[in-house]
Coordinates of C-alpha atoms in Angstrom, one line a residue:
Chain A
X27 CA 46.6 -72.0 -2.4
X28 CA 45.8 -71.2 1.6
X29 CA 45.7 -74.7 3.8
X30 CA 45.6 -75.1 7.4
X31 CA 46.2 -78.1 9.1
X32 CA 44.9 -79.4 12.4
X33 CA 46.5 -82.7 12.8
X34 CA 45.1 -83.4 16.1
X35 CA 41.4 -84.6 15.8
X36 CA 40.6 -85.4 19.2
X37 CA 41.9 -84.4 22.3
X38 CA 40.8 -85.6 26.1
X39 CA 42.1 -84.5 28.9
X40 CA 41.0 -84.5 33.1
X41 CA 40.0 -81.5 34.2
X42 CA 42.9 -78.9 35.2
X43 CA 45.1 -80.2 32.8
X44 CA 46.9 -77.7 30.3
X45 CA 46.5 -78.6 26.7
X46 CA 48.2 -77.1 23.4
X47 CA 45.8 -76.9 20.4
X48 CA 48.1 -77.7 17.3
X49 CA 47.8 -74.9 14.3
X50 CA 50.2 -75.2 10.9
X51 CA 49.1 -73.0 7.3
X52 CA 50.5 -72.8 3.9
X53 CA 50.2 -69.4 2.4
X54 CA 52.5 -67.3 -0.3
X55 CA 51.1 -63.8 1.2
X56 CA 53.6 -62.4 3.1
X57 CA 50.6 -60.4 4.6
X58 CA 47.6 -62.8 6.1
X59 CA 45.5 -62.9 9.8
X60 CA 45.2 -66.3 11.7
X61 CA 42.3 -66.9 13.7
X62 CA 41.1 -69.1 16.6
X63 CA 37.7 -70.0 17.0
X64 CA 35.5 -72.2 19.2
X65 CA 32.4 -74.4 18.1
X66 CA 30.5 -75.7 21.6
X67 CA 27.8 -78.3 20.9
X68 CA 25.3 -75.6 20.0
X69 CA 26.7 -75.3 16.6
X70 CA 27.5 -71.2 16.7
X71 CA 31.3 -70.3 15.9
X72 CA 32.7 -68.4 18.7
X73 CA 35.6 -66.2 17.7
X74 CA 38.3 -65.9 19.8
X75 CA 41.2 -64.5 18.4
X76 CA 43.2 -62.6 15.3
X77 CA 46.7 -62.1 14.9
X78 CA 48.1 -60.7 11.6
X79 CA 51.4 -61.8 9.9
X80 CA 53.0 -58.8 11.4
X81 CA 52.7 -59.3 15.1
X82 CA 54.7 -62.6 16.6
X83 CA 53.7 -61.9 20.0
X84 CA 52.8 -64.2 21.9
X85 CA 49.1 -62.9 23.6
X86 CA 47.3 -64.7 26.7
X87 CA 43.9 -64.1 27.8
X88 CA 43.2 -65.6 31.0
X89 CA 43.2 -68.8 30.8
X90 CA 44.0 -68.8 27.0
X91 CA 47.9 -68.1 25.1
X92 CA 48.5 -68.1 21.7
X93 CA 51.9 -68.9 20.4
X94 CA 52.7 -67.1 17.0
X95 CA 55.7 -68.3 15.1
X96 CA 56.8 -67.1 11.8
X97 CA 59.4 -69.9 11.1
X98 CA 57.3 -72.5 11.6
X99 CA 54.6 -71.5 10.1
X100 CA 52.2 -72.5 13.4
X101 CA 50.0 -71.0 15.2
X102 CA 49.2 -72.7 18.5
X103 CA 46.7 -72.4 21.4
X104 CA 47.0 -73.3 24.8
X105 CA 44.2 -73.9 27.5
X106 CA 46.0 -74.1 31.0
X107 CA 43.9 -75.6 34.1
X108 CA 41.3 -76.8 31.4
X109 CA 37.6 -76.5 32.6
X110 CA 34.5 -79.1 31.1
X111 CA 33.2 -75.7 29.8
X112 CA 36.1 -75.7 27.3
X113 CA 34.9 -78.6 25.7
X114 CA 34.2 -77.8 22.1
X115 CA 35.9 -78.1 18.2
X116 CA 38.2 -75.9 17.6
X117 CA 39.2 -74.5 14.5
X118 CA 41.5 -72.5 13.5
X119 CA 41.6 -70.3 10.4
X120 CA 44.3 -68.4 7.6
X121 CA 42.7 -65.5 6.6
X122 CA 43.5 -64.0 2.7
X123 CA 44.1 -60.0 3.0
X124 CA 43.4 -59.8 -1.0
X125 CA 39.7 -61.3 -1.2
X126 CA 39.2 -61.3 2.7
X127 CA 38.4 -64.8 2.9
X128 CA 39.1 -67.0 5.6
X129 CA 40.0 -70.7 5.0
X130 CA 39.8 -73.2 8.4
X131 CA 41.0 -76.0 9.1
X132 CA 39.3 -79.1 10.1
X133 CA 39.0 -78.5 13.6
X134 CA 40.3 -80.7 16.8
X135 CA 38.1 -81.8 19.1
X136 CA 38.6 -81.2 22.8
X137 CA 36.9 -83.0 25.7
X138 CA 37.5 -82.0 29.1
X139 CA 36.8 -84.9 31.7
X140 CA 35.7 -83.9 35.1
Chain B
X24 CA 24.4 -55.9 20.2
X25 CA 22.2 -58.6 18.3
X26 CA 24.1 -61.2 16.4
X27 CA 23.7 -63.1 13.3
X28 CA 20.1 -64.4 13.1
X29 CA 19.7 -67.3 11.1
X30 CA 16.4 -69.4 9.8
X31 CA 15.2 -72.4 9.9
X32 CA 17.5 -74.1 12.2
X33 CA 16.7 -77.5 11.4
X34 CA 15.3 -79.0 8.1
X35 CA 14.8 -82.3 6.8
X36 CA 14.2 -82.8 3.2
X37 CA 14.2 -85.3 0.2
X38 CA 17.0 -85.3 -2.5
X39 CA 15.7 -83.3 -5.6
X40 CA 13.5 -81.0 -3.4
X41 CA 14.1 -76.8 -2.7
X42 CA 15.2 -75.1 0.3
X43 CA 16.0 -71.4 1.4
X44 CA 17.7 -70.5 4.2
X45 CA 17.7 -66.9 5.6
X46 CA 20.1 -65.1 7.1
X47 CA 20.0 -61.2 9.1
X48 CA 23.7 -60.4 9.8
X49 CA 24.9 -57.7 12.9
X50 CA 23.3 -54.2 12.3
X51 CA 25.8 -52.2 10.0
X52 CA 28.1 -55.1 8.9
X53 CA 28.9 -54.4 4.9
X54 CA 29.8 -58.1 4.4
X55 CA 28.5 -61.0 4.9
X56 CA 29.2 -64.9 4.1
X57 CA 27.7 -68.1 3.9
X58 CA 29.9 -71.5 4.8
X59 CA 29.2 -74.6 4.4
X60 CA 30.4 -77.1 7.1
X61 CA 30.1 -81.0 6.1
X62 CA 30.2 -82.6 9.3
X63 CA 34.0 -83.3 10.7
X64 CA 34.8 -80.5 8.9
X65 CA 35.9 -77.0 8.9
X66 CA 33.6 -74.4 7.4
X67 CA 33.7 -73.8 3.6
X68 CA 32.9 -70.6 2.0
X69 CA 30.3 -70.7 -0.7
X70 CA 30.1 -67.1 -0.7
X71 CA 30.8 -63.4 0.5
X72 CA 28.9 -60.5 0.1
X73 CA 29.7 -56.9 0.2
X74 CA 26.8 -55.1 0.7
X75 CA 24.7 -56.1 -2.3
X76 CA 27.7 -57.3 -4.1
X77 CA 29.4 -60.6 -5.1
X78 CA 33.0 -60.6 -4.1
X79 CA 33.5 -64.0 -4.5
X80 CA 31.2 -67.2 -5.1
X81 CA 33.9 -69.3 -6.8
X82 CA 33.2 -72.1 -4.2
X83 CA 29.3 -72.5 -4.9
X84 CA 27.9 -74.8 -7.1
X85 CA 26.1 -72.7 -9.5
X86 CA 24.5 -75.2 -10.9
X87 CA 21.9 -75.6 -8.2
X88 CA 23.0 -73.4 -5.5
X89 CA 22.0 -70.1 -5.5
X90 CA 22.1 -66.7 -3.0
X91 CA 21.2 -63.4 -3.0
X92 CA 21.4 -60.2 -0.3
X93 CA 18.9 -57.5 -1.5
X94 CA 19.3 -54.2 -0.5
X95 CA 22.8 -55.3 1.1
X96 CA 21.2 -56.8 4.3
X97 CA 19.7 -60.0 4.6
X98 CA 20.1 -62.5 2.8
X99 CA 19.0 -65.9 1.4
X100 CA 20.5 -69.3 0.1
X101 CA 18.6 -71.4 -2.2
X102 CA 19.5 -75.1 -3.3
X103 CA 17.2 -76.4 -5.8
X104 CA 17.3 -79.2 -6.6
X105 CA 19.3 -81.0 -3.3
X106 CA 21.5 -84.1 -3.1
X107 CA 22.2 -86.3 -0.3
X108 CA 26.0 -84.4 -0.1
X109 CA 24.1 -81.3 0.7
X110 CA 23.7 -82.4 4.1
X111 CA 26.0 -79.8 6.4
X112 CA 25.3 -77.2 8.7
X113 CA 25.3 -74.0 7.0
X114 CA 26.5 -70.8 8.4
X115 CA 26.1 -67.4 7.7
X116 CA 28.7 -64.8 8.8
X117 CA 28.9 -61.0 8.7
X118 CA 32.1 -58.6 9.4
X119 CA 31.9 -54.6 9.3
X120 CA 34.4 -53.8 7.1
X121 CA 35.1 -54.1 3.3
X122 CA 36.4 -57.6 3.3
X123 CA 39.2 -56.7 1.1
X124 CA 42.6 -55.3 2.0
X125 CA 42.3 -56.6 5.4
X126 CA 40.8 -59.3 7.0
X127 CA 37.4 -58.2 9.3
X128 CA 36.7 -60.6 12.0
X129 CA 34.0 -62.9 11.3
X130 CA 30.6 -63.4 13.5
X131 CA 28.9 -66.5 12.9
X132 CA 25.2 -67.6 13.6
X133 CA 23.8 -70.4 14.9
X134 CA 23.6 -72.2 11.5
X135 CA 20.9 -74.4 9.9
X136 CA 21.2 -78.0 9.8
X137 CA 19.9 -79.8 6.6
X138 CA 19.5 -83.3 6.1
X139 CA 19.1 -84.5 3.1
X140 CA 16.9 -87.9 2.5

């Protein structure tokens, strides 16, 4: 069975501050896509990212990294110089290459303080 | 690009009554999936679509939950009759490939709240 864990429920931090989003799964594919995804208060899921089990580099967008590793089955995200806009849920998600489902975790909630 | 309508956004009911909720994915996207997300929680799939097809519903409770996607694009989810732990937000997603063999990236709608009294 596919499980994600998102141990971190809340998060608050001042504005500027970095922050590192904590991601672990469970999965016995050796071939399976992680995704990141935002929820802001309006409810709609906001995709942000997919990495497949293939590719451990490390990506950045902006202000946004991902940090892929293998080992440690994790899959961690990392806001530097945080903004109020970034405040949302978070949820990350293991995706299953045989059925193409995804299965998320439970989501961490960031707030950003000016 | 539109992206995934979805309707009602809100809606109250009693326990035992029906409700539908409707969903028009992104123009062109084969598959599509409806979530259910219990609040502090992530989204669970109830299930996905591929074009007209079923490729997996073993989350939904067939018992009074029930969905359908005529003509392989929009699509609606029926609970009849409701309980109180139907209260969620329910999201509908749609992705342009197959669904199987890889994984498509997912776009999400706004979602319908339902409460459930």
């Amino acid at each position: 069975a596919q499980k994600v864990t998102q141990a971190q429920t809340e998060i608050s931090v001042v504005e500027k501050e970095d922050v590192t989003l904590d991601c672990v799964y469970e999965t016995r594919d050796t071939t399976y896509y992680l995704f990141w995804y935002k929820q802001p208060p309006s409810g709609e899921l906001v995709f942000l990212i997919r990495r497949n089990s293939f590719d451990e580099q490390n990506e950045i967008s902006g202000r946004y990294s991902w940090n892929f590793q293998k080992s440690t089955s994790s899959f961690n995200f990392t806001i530097t110089a945080s903004q109020v806009v970034d405040s949302a849920v978070y949820f990350c998600a293991l995706g299953d290459t045989n059925a193409g489902k995804s299965t998320f975790g439970d989501g961490t909630t960031l707030t950003v303080k000016p | 690009e539109a992206g995934v309508a979805q309707s009602p956004r809100y809606k109250i009911i009693e326990k035992r009554q029906s409700v539908a909720f409707w969903c028009n994915p992104i123009s062109g996207h084969a598959t599509l999936y409806w979530y259910q997300q219990i609040l502090g929680q992530g989204p669970k799939l109830l299930i996905q679509f591929q074009n007209n097809g079923v490729v997996d519903d073993s989350q939904l409770p067939k018992d009074r939950f029930s969905a359908e996607r005529l003509k392989g694009v929009d699509s609606t989810l029926k609970i009849q009759p409701a309980k109180l732990e139907d209260s969620a937000v329910y999201l509908c997603a749609s992705s342009f490939g197959s669904g199987t063999g890889t994984q498509e990236t997912q776009y999400f709608g706004p979602g319908t709240r339902l409460l459930v009294l």
